[in-house]
JSON list of C-alpha atoms in Angstrom, two decimals:
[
{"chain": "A", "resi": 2, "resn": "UNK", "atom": "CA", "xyz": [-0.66, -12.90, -9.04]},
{"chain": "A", "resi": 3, "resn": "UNK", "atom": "CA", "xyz": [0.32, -12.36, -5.04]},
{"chain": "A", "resi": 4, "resn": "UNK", "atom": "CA", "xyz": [1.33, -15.32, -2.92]},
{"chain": "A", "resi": 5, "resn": "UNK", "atom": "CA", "xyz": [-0.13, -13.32, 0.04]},
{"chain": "A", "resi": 6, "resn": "UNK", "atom": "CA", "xyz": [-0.24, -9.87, 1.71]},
{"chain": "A", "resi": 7, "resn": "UNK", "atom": "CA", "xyz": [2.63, -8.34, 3.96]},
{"chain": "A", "resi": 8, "resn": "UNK", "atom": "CA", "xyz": [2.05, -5.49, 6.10]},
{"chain": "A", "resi": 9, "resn": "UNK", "atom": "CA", "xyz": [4.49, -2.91, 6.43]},
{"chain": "A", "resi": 10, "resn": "UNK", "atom": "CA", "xyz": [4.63, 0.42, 8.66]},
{"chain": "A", "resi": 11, "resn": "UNK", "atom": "CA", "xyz": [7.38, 2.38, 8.80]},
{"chain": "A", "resi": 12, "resn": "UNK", "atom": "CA", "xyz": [7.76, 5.72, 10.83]},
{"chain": "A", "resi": 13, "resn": "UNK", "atom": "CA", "xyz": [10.86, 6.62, 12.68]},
{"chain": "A", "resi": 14, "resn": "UNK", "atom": "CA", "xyz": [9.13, 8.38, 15.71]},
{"chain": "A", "resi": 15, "resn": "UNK", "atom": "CA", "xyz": [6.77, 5.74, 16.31]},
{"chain": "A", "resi": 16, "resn": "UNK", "atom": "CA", "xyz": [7.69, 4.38, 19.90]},
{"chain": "A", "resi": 17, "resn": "UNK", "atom": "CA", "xyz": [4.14, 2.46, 20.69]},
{"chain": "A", "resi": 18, "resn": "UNK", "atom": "CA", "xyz": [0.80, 2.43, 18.79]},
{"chain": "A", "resi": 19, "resn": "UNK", "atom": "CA", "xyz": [-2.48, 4.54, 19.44]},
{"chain": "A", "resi": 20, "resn": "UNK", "atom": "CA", "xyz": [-4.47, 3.00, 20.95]},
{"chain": "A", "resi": 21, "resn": "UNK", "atom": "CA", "xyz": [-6.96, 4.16, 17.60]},
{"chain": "A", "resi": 22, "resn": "UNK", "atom": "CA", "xyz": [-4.58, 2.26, 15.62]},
{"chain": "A", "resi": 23, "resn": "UNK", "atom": "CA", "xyz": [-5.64, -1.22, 17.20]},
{"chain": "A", "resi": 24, "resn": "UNK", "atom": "CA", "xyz": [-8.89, -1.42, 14.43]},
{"chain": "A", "resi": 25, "resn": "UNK", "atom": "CA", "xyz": [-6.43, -1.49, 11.62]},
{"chain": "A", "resi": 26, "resn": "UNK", "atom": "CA", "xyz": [-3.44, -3.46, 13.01]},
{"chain": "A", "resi": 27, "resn": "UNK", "atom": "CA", "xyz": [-5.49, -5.95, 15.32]},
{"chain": "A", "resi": 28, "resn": "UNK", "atom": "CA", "xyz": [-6.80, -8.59, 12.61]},
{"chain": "A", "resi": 29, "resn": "UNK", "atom": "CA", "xyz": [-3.48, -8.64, 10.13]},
{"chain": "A", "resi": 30, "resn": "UNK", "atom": "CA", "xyz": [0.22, -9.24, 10.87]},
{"chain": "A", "resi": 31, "resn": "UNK", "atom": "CA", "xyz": [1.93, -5.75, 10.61]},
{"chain": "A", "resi": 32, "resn": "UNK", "atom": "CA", "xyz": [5.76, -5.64, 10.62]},
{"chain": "A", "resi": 33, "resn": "UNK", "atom": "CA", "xyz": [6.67, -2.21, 12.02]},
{"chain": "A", "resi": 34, "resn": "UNK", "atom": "CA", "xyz": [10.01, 0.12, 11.12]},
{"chain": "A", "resi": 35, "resn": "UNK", "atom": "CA", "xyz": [11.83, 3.06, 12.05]},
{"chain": "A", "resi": 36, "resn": "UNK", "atom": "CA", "xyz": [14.67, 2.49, 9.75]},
{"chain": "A", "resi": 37, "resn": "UNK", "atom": "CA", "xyz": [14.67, 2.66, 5.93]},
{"chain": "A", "resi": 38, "resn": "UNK", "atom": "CA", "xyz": [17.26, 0.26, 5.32]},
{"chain": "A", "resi": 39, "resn": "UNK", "atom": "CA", "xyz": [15.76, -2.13, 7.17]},
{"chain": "A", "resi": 40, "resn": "UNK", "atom": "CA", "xyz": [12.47, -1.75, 5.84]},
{"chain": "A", "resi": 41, "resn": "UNK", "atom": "CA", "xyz": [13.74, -1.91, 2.73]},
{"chain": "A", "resi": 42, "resn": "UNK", "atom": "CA", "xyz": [15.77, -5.48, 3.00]},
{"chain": "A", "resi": 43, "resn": "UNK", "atom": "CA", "xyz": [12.48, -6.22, 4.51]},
{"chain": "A", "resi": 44, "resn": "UNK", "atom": "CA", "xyz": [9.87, -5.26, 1.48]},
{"chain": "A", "resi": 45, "resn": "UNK", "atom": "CA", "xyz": [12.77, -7.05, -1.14]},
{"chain": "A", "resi": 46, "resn": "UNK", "atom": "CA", "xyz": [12.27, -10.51, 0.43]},
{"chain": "A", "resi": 47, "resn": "UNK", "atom": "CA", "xyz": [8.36, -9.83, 0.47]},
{"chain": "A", "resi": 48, "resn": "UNK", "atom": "CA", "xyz": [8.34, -8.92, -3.32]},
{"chain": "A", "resi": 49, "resn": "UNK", "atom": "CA", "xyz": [10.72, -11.64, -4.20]},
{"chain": "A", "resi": 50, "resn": "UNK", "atom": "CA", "xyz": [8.22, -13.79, -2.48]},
{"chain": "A", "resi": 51, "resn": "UNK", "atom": "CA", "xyz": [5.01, -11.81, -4.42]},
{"chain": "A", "resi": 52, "resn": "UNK", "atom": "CA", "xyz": [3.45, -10.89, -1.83]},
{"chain": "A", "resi": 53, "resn": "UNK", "atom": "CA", "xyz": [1.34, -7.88, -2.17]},
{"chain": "A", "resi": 54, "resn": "UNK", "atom": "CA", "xyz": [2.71, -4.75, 0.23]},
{"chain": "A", "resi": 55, "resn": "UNK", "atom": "CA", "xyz": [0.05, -2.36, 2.22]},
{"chain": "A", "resi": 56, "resn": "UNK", "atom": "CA", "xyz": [2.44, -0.05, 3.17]},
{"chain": "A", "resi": 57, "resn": "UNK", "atom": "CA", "xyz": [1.61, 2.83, 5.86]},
{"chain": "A", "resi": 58, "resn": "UNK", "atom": "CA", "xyz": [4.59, 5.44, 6.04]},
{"chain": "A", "resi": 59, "resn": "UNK", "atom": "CA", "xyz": [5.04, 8.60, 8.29]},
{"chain": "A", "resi": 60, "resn": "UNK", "atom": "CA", "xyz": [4.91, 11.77, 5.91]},
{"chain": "A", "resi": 61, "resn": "UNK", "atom": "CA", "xyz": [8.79, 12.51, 5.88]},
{"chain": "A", "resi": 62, "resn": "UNK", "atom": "CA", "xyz": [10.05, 8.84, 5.61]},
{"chain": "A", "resi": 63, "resn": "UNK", "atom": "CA", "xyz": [7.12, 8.54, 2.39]},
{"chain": "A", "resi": 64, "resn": "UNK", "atom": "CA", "xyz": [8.77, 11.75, 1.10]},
{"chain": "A", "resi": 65, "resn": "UNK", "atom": "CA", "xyz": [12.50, 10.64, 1.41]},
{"chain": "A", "resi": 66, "resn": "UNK", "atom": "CA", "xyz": [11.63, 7.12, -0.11]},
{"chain": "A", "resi": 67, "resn": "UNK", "atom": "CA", "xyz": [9.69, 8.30, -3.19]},
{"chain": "A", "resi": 68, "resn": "UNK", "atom": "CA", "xyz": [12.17, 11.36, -3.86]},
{"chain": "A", "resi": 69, "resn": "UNK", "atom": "CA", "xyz": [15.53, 8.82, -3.33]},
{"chain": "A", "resi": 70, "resn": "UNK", "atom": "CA", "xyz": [13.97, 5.35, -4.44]},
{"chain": "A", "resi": 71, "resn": "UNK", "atom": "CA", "xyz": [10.55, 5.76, -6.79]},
{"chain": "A", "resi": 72, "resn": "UNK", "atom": "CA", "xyz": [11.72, 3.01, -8.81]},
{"chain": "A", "resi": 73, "resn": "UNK", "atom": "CA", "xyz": [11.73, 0.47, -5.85]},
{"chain": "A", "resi": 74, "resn": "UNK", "atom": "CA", "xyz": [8.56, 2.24, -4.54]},
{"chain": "A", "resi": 75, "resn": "UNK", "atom": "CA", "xyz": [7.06, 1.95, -7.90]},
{"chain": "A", "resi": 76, "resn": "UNK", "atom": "CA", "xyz": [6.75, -1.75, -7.10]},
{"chain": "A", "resi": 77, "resn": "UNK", "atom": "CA", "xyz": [4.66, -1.57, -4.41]},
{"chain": "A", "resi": 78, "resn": "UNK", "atom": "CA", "xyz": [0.68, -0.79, -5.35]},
{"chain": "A", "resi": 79, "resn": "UNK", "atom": "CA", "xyz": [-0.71, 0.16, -2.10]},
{"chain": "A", "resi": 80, "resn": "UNK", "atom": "CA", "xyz": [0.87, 3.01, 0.11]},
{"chain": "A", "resi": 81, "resn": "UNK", "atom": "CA", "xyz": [-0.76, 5.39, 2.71]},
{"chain": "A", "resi": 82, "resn": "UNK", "atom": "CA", "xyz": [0.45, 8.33, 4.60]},
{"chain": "A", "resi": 83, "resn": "UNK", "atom": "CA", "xyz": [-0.18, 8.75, 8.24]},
{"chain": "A", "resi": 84, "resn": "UNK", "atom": "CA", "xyz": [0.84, 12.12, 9.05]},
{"chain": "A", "resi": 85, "resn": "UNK", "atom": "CA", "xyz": [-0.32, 15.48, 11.09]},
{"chain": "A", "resi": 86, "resn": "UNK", "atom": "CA", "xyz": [0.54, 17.44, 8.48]},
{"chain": "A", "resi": 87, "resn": "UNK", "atom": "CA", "xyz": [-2.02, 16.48, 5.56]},
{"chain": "A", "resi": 88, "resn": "UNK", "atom": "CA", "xyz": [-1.29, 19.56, 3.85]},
{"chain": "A", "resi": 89, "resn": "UNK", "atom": "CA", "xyz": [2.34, 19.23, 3.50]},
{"chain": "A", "resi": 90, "resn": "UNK", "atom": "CA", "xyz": [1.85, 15.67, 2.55]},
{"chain": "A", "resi": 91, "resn": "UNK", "atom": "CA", "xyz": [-0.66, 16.00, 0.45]},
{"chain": "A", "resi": 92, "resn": "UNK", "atom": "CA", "xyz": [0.82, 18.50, -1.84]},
{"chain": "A", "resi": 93, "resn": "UNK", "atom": "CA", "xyz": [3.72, 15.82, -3.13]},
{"chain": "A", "resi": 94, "resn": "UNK", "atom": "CA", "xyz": [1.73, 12.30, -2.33]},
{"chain": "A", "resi": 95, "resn": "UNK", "atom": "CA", "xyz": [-0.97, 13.35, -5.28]},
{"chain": "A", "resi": 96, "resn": "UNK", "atom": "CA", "xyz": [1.62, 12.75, -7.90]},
{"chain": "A", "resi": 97, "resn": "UNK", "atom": "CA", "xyz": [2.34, 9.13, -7.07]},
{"chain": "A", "resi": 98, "resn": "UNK", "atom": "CA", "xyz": [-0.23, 6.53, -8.10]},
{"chain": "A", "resi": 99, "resn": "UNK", "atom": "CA", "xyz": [0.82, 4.05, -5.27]},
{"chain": "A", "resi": 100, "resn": "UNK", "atom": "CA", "xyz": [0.06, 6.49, -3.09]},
{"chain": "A", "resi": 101, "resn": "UNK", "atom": "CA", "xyz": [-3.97, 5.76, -1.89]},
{"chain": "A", "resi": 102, "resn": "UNK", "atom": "CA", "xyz": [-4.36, 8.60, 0.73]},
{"chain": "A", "resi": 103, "resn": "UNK", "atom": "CA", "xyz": [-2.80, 10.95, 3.18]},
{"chain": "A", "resi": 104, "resn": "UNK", "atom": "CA", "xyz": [-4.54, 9.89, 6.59]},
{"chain": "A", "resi": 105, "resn": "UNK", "atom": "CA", "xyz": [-4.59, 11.73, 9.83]},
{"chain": "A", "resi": 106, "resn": "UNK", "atom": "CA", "xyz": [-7.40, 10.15, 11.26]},
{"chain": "A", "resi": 107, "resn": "UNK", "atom": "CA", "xyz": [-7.06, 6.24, 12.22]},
{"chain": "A", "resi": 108, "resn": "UNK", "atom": "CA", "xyz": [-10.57, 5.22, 11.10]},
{"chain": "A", "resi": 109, "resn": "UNK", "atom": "CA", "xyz": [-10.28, 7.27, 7.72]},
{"chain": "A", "resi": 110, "resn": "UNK", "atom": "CA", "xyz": [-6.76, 4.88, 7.19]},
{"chain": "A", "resi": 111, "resn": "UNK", "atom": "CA", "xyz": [-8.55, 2.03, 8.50]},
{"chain": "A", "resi": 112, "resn": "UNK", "atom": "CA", "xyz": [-11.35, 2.33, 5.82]},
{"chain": "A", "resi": 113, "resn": "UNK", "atom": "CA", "xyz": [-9.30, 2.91, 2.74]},
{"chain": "A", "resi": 114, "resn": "UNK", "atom": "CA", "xyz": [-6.58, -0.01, 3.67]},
{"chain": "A", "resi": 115, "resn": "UNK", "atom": "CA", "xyz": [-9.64, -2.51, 4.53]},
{"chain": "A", "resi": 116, "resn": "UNK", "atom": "CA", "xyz": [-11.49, -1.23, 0.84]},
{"chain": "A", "resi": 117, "resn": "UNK", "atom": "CA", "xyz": [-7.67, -1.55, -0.88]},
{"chain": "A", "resi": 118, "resn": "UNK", "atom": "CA", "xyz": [-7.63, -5.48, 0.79]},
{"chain": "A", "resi": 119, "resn": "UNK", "atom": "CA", "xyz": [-11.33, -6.13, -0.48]},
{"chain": "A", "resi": 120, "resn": "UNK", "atom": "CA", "xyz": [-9.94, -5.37, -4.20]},
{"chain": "A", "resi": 121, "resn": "UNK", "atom": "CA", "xyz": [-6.97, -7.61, -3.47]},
{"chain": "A", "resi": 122, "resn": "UNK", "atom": "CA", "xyz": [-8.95, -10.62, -2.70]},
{"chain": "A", "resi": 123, "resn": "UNK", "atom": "CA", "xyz": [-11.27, -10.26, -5.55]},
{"chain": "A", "resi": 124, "resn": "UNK", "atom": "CA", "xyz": [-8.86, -9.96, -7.97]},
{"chain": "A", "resi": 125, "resn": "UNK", "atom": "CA", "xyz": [-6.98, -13.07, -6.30]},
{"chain": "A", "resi": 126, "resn": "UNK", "atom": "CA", "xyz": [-10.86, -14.70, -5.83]},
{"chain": "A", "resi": 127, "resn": "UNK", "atom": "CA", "xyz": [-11.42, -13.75, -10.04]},
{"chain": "A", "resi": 128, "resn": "UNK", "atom": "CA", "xyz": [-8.40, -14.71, -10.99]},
{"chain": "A", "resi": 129, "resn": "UNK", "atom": "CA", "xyz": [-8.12, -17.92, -9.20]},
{"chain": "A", "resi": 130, "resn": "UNK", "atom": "CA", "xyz": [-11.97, -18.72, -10.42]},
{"chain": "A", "resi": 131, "resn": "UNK", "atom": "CA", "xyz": [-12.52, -21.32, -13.57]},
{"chain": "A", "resi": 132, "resn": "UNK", "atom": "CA", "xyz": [-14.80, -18.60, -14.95]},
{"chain": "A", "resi": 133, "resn": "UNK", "atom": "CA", "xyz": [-17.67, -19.18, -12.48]},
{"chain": "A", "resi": 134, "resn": "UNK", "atom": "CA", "xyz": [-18.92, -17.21, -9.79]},
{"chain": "A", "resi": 135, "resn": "UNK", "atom": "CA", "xyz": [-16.45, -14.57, -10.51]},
{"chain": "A", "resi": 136, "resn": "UNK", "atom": "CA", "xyz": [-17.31, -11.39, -7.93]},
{"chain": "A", "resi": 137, "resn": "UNK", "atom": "CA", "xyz": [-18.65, -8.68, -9.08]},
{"chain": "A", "resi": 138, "resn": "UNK", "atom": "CA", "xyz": [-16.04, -5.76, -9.20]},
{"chain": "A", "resi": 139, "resn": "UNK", "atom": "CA", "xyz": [-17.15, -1.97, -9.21]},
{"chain": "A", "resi": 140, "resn": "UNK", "atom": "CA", "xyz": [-13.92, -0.32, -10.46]},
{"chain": "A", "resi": 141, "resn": "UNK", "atom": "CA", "xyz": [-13.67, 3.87, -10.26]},
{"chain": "A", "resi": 142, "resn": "UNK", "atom": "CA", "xyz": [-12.14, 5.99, -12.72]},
{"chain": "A", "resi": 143, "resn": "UNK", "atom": "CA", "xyz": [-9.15, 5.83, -10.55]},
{"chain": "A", "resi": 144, "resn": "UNK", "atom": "CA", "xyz": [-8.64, 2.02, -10.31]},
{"chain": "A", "resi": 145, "resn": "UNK", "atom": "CA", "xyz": [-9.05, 2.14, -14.09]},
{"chain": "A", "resi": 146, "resn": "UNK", "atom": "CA", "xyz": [-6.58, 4.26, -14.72]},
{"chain": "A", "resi": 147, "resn": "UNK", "atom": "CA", "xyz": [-4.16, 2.83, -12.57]},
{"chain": "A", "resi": 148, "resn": "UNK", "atom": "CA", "xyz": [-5.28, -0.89, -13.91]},
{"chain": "A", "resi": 149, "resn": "UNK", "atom": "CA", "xyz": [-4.06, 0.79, -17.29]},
{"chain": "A", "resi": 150, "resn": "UNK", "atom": "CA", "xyz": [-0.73, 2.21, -15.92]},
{"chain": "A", "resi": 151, "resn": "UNK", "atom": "CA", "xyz": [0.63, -1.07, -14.55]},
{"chain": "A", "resi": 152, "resn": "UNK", "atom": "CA", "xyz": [-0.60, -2.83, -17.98]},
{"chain": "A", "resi": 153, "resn": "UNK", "atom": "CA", "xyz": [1.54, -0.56, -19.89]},
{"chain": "A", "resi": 154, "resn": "UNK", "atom": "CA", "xyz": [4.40, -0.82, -17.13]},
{"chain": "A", "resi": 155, "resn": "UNK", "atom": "CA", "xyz": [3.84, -4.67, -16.84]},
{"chain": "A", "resi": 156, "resn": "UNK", "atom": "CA", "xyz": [4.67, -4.84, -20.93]},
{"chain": "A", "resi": 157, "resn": "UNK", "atom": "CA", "xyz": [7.15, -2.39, -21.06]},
{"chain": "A", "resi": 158, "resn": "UNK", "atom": "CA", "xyz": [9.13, -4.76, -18.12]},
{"chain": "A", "resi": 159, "resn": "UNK", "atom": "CA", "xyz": [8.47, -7.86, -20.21]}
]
């Protein structure tokens, strides 16, 4: 189960935030990259800590870190691409689970990241409960497939 929820954004041209971006970044703490390496010293202490990782990337650095480092990636559930090229990114993001959208538009990113968090906290709320009140959770094919994949990958590490 998390300890809490760290959030990451790396992208090596970003030099100051839109403006548009303020909805998403405004009411949680975001650490923000440009360098791999760093980023990934970074995410290590947050897993060895359990937190749970949002991670936004740029569409070249997501690219580079899934193609050089999927295992390490493969630890992280939630990842979204922020990008101007959707169709570049989106051909090669599909194939990786962890991977919850290609975003071009800051509201579009803002709903899918705030939905992702929702699920977060009412796992942590039904898992914390003692079997009352537990939330009601409306899970999509996707969630239940990917609730399957980490089972299997969760047993296979054990």
């Amino acid at each position: 189960k998390p300890k809490g929820m760290s959030f990451i954004w790396l992208d090596d041209i970003l030099n100051s935030v839109d403006s548009s971006l303020y909805e998403i970044i405004e009411p949680f703490q975001w650490c923000f990259f440009r360098d791999i390496s760093e980023c990934f010293q970074y995410i290590e202490q947050q897993l060895r800590q359990q937190n749970e990782i949002f991670l936004v990337v740029s569409g070249t650095l997501g690219y580079e870190l899934f193609l050089t480092s999927f295992r390490f990636m493969s630890a992280i559930r939630f990842v979204y691409v922020y990008c101007s090229q959707i169709g570049i990114h989106g051909n090669w993001a599909q194939y990786y689970y962890q991977i919850k959208g290609v975003f071009n538009d800051p509201s579009a990113l803002e709903k899918k990241l705030k939905q992702n968090i929702q699920l977060v906290r009412q796992c942590d709320d039904k898992n914390s409960s003692d079997g009352q009140l537990q939330p009601k959770i409306t899970v999509s094919k996707e969630n239940r497939m990917f609730c399957t994949i980490c089972s299997i990958v969760r047993k296979k590490n054990s």
